[in-house]
Short mmCIF file of C-alpha atoms in Angstrom, two decimals:
data_model
loop_
_atom_site.label_atom_id
_atom_site.label_comp_id
_atom_site.label_asym_id
_atom_site.label_seq_id
_atom_site.Cartn_x
_atom_site.Cartn_y
_atom_site.Cartn_z
CA MET A 8 -0.87 117.26 56.36
CA ILE A 9 -3.79 119.28 56.68
CA PHE A 10 -2.39 121.76 54.16
CA ARG A 11 -1.09 119.09 52.09
CA VAL A 12 -4.68 117.60 51.53
CA ILE A 13 -6.30 121.17 50.54
CA THR A 14 -3.57 122.02 48.17
CA MET A 15 -4.20 118.65 46.40
CA ASN A 16 -8.09 119.47 46.37
CA PHE A 17 -7.32 122.70 45.08
CA LYS A 18 -5.67 121.43 42.58
CA SER A 19 -8.41 118.86 41.42
CA LEU A 20 -10.88 121.67 41.61
CA ILE A 21 -8.53 124.28 38.71
CA CYS A 22 -7.96 120.56 37.16
CA TYR A 23 -12.11 119.81 36.90
CA LEU A 24 -12.42 123.55 36.16
CA SER A 25 -10.07 123.43 33.11
CA ILE A 26 -11.78 120.42 32.06
CA LEU A 27 -15.27 121.95 32.17
CA ILE A 28 -14.14 125.26 29.96
CA ILE A 29 -12.08 123.32 27.51
CA ILE A 30 -15.58 120.69 26.97
CA SER A 31 -18.08 123.29 27.01
CA CYS A 32 -18.46 126.53 25.24
CA ASP A 33 -21.45 128.53 24.37
CA ASN A 34 -19.81 131.07 21.81
CA HIS A 35 -17.63 130.05 19.10
CA LYS A 36 -15.56 131.82 16.66
CA VAL A 37 -15.28 130.28 13.44
CA ILE A 38 -11.68 129.73 11.96
CA GLN A 39 -12.72 128.01 8.59
CA GLN A 40 -15.58 126.48 7.12
CA VAL A 41 -16.03 124.53 3.82
CA LYS A 42 -19.47 123.35 1.93
CA ASP A 43 -18.66 120.99 -1.18
CA ASP A 44 -21.79 119.76 -2.81
CA PHE A 45 -19.74 118.53 -5.99
CA ASN A 46 -21.41 120.27 -8.74
CA ILE A 47 -17.87 120.68 -10.04
CA VAL A 48 -14.26 119.95 -9.09
CA ASP A 49 -13.87 122.48 -6.99
CA THR A 50 -9.97 124.39 -6.73
CA ILE A 51 -10.23 123.73 -2.61
CA TRP A 52 -9.22 120.37 -2.86
CA ASN A 53 -5.26 119.11 -3.19
CA ARG A 54 -5.49 116.53 -6.14
CA SER A 55 -1.64 115.57 -5.75
CA GLN A 56 -2.76 112.37 -4.11
CA THR A 57 -4.66 110.92 -7.75
CA THR A 58 -2.40 109.53 -10.38
CA SER A 59 -4.66 111.57 -12.91
CA ASP A 60 -7.76 112.81 -13.63
CA LYS A 61 -8.96 109.34 -14.51
CA ASN A 62 -9.44 108.88 -10.47
CA TYR A 63 -12.14 111.30 -10.00
CA LYS A 64 -15.24 112.82 -11.96
CA ILE A 65 -18.33 114.42 -11.35
CA ILE A 66 -21.39 112.28 -12.72
CA SER A 67 -25.04 112.13 -11.55
CA ASP A 68 -26.36 110.28 -8.56
CA PRO A 69 -28.01 106.84 -9.47
CA LYS A 70 -30.73 107.59 -6.30
CA ASN A 71 -31.67 111.03 -7.65
CA PRO A 72 -30.42 112.06 -11.25
CA LYS A 73 -30.74 115.80 -11.03
CA ASN A 74 -27.99 116.20 -8.21
CA LYS A 75 -24.55 115.66 -9.35
CA VAL A 76 -22.24 113.84 -7.02
CA ILE A 77 -18.39 113.52 -7.20
CA LYS A 78 -16.98 109.76 -7.96
CA PHE A 79 -13.38 108.32 -6.72
CA GLN A 80 -12.05 105.89 -8.72
CA LEU A 81 -9.06 103.18 -7.80
CA TYR A 82 -7.04 101.53 -9.86
CA PRO A 83 -4.34 98.47 -9.22
CA ASP A 84 -1.80 100.49 -10.04
CA ASP A 85 -2.54 103.54 -8.18
CA TYR A 86 0.55 103.76 -5.62
CA ILE A 87 1.43 107.28 -4.68
CA SER A 88 4.02 107.56 -1.43
CA SER A 89 3.82 103.88 -0.93
CA GLY A 90 0.12 102.76 -1.09
CA LYS A 91 -2.92 102.70 -3.44
CA ARG A 92 -4.79 105.76 -3.15
CA SER A 93 -7.12 108.44 -4.74
CA GLU A 94 -7.38 110.96 -2.36
CA PHE A 95 -7.99 115.05 -2.70
CA THR A 96 -6.52 116.29 0.70
CA LEU A 97 -7.84 119.82 2.44
CA LYS A 98 -5.26 121.98 3.60
CA THR A 99 -7.05 123.15 6.98
CA LYS A 100 -5.55 124.78 10.59
CA ASP A 101 -7.16 121.76 12.88
CA THR A 102 -4.90 121.90 15.92
CA ILE A 103 -5.09 121.76 19.60
CA GLY A 104 -7.93 123.26 21.51
CA LEU A 105 -9.91 124.04 18.06
CA LYS A 106 -13.08 122.18 17.32
CA VAL A 107 -14.12 121.01 13.88
CA LYS A 108 -18.03 119.64 12.83
CA TYR A 109 -17.80 118.12 9.42
CA SER A 110 -19.90 115.56 7.28
CA TYR A 111 -20.34 114.15 4.21
CA LYS A 112 -22.18 111.05 2.34
CA PHE A 113 -21.30 108.25 0.45
CA LEU A 114 -22.67 105.21 -1.28
CA PHE A 115 -21.21 102.42 -3.27
CA LYS A 116 -22.72 100.33 -6.34
CA PRO A 117 -22.81 96.39 -5.85
CA ASP A 118 -19.69 96.05 -8.38
CA PHE A 119 -17.75 97.19 -4.89
CA PHE A 120 -18.82 93.96 -3.14
CA SER A 121 -16.80 91.60 -5.32
CA LYS A 122 -17.01 87.64 -3.47
CA LYS A 123 -12.81 87.12 -4.66
CA LYS A 124 -11.86 89.69 -1.77
CA GLU A 125 -9.32 88.72 0.64
CA GLN A 126 -9.43 89.99 4.13
CA ASP A 127 -8.62 93.61 3.68
CA TRP A 128 -9.43 97.24 4.25
CA VAL A 129 -10.12 100.55 2.19
CA MET A 130 -10.08 103.72 3.85
CA LEU A 131 -13.07 106.65 3.07
CA HIS A 132 -11.96 109.27 5.03
CA GLN A 133 -9.02 110.42 7.17
CA TRP A 134 -7.41 112.62 9.43
CA HIS A 135 -3.56 112.98 8.85
CA ASP A 136 -1.00 114.17 11.03
CA LYS A 137 2.68 116.21 10.16
CA PRO A 138 5.94 115.88 12.06
CA PRO A 139 6.68 118.23 14.57
CA LYS A 140 8.26 121.54 13.84
CA ASN A 141 11.49 121.69 11.76
CA LEU A 142 11.33 118.12 11.15
CA ASN A 143 10.20 115.56 8.23
CA TRP A 144 9.04 112.53 7.50
CA LYS A 145 12.80 110.80 7.20
CA ASN A 146 14.05 112.56 10.81
CA TYR A 147 10.71 112.37 12.44
CA GLY A 148 10.79 108.35 11.99
CA MET A 149 7.33 107.74 14.28
CA LEU A 150 5.60 105.39 11.99
CA THR A 151 2.22 107.07 13.06
CA LYS A 152 -0.87 105.90 12.18
CA PRO A 153 -3.48 108.64 11.07
CA PRO A 154 -5.34 109.36 14.73
CA ILE A 155 -9.32 109.85 12.80
CA HIS A 156 -10.34 107.74 10.05
CA LEU A 157 -12.94 106.00 8.42
CA TYR A 158 -12.82 102.44 6.86
CA VAL A 159 -14.26 99.70 5.25
CA GLN A 160 -13.33 96.18 6.61
CA LEU A 161 -13.47 94.07 3.65
CA SER A 162 -14.12 90.10 3.86
CA PRO A 163 -14.02 86.87 1.69
CA ASP A 164 -17.46 86.30 3.15
CA ASN A 165 -18.66 89.21 1.26
CA ASN A 166 -19.90 90.69 5.04
CA TYR A 167 -18.55 94.52 4.46
CA SER A 168 -18.34 96.55 7.42
CA LEU A 169 -17.93 100.07 8.20
CA VAL A 170 -15.28 100.71 10.94
CA TYR A 171 -14.34 103.97 12.97
CA ALA A 172 -10.90 104.03 13.92
CA TYR A 173 -9.69 107.10 16.47
CA GLY A 174 -6.89 107.31 18.57
CA LEU A 175 -2.67 107.64 18.57
CA ALA A 176 -0.50 105.10 17.18
CA ASN A 177 2.87 104.75 16.46
CA LYS A 178 6.38 102.95 16.70
CA ASN A 179 6.12 103.16 20.58
CA LYS A 180 2.68 102.87 21.18
CA TYR A 181 -0.96 101.83 20.26
CA GLU A 182 -3.69 103.31 22.10
CA MET A 183 -6.46 103.67 18.76
CA ARG A 184 -9.88 102.31 19.14
CA HIS A 185 -11.71 100.43 16.36
CA ILE A 186 -15.69 100.95 16.67
CA PRO A 187 -17.55 99.03 14.30
CA TYR A 188 -21.12 100.22 12.72
CA GLN A 189 -23.65 97.91 13.95
CA LYS A 190 -25.07 97.29 10.79
CA THR A 191 -24.03 95.67 7.59
CA LEU A 192 -22.75 97.90 4.71
CA LYS A 193 -25.07 97.66 1.56
CA PRO A 194 -24.83 98.73 -2.36
CA ASN A 195 -26.88 101.61 -3.95
CA GLN A 196 -27.55 103.19 -0.04
CA TRP A 197 -26.54 106.76 0.68
CA TYR A 198 -24.74 106.61 4.31
CA THR A 199 -24.00 110.02 6.03
CA PHE A 200 -20.83 110.57 8.46
CA GLU A 201 -20.70 113.19 10.67
CA ASN A 202 -18.33 114.04 13.59
CA GLU A 203 -17.55 116.35 15.65
CA VAL A 204 -13.83 116.39 17.27
CA LEU A 205 -12.09 118.44 19.77
CA TRP A 206 -8.66 118.65 19.25
CA GLY A 207 -6.30 117.97 21.80
CA THR A 208 -3.07 116.05 22.70
CA GLN A 209 -4.50 115.44 26.43
CA LYS A 210 -7.19 113.11 27.77
CA THR A 211 -9.46 115.68 27.25
CA ALA A 212 -9.54 115.38 23.59
CA TYR A 213 -12.46 113.73 22.31
CA SER A 214 -14.85 112.68 19.01
CA LYS A 215 -18.43 111.95 18.73
CA PRO A 216 -18.78 109.78 15.36
CA LYS A 217 -21.96 108.97 13.89
CA ILE A 218 -23.28 107.30 10.81
CA ASN A 219 -27.35 107.94 9.65
CA ASP A 220 -28.78 108.20 12.52
CA SER A 221 -26.86 106.15 14.79
CA PHE A 222 -24.17 107.31 17.58
CA LEU A 223 -20.93 104.92 17.27
CA ILE A 224 -20.27 105.85 21.00
CA LYS A 225 -23.11 104.59 22.68
CA ASN A 226 -24.71 105.22 26.23
CA LYS A 227 -23.74 102.76 28.44
CA GLU A 228 -20.05 104.33 27.58
CA ASN A 229 -20.79 107.86 27.77
CA LYS A 230 -24.37 109.72 27.42
CA GLU A 231 -22.85 112.55 25.08
CA HIS A 232 -21.57 109.77 22.85
CA LYS A 233 -17.94 111.35 22.78
CA ILE A 234 -14.87 109.18 22.80
CA PHE A 235 -11.96 110.54 24.85
CA GLY A 236 -8.44 110.62 24.20
CA PRO A 237 -5.59 112.11 22.44
CA ASN A 238 -6.16 113.15 18.36
CA MET A 239 -2.90 115.06 17.81
CA TYR A 240 0.85 113.68 18.43
CA ASN A 241 1.90 117.48 18.32
CA SER A 242 0.79 120.94 17.75
CA VAL A 243 1.22 121.00 14.05
CA PRO A 244 -2.51 120.96 12.32
CA ASN A 245 -3.71 117.95 11.31
CA TYR A 246 -5.19 117.81 7.16
CA PHE A 247 -8.20 116.18 6.30
CA LYS A 248 -8.64 113.45 3.09
CA LEU A 249 -10.86 112.41 1.55
CA GLY A 250 -11.70 109.40 -1.45
CA LEU A 251 -10.23 105.98 -1.33
CA TYR A 252 -6.90 104.31 0.42
CA GLY A 253 -5.93 101.16 0.92
CA ASN A 254 -7.24 97.85 -1.04
CA ASN A 255 -3.79 96.77 -1.19
CA LYS A 256 -4.46 92.92 -1.33
CA SER A 257 -6.96 93.44 -4.57
CA ASN A 258 -6.00 93.45 -8.17
CA ASP A 259 -9.63 94.99 -8.86
CA THR A 260 -10.69 98.38 -9.77
CA ILE A 261 -13.29 99.85 -6.94
CA SER A 262 -15.18 103.16 -6.37
CA VAL A 263 -17.32 105.11 -4.12
CA LEU A 264 -19.30 108.00 -4.60
CA ILE A 265 -19.18 111.13 -2.01
CA ASP A 266 -21.18 114.02 -1.97
CA ASN A 267 -22.72 116.94 0.36
CA PHE A 268 -19.02 117.90 2.34
CA GLU A 269 -19.22 120.21 4.92
CA TYR A 270 -16.73 121.37 7.05
CA ILE A 271 -16.82 124.20 10.01
CA LEU A 272 -13.38 124.74 12.03
CA THR A 273 -14.36 127.16 15.23
CA GLU A 274 -12.52 127.94 18.23
CA CYS A 275 -14.20 128.46 21.85
CA LYS A 276 -14.36 132.35 22.90
CA ASN A 277 -15.36 132.07 26.46
#
């Protein structure tokens, strides 16, 4: 009995030390890095999730005309892969054990805030999963949802809100949390979204989302402002999508301005 207790304590210690090694690292190796100020439409972005060139263009920043930004436009008939979308995709190497930090700015003009909106949503970015190795979407068949995404909750009362979604959801389980930004979304205002993600299939994986100066995870839940839990369905790297996806119940044309995208993927060298 004594031997059993000692063994269990030893296992607990090893588990605890493993978690410390995973979540703390002072020496990172850069795996991939991207920075885009959208002065041009850079070739780093795959545009296969747009119906045509009309879905995006470089324009002047309405708050600072000397600055250039990208405008994503979503039209009522922009259906691709069974959804309305106008998105760029970025092929990345984000997989288990790696850490990513990324950020971007976004702004909505007044015409986005239609009073005729039904209860609906539209995503601004998402990390999309892929099927396990040697499977395709058809024979995989798990109906997974993007484990990380930021979306606007649209409401008939014109009270739009930003919501961050994190966690796994498929046909067999729903472990996704939806965390609202506490301030009402307003037109002609730049918002900055920042996130730090440790990728993994275990509970040690985490995210640290922030909008402007507000962490979405408050002190009373976690003093480091992290939400913990799996964010990968398998080891095949997730990939990043930026733009507009959703607005399925509406027949209006919507747009968003985006600027200052930054992305850095690292590996712990400890």
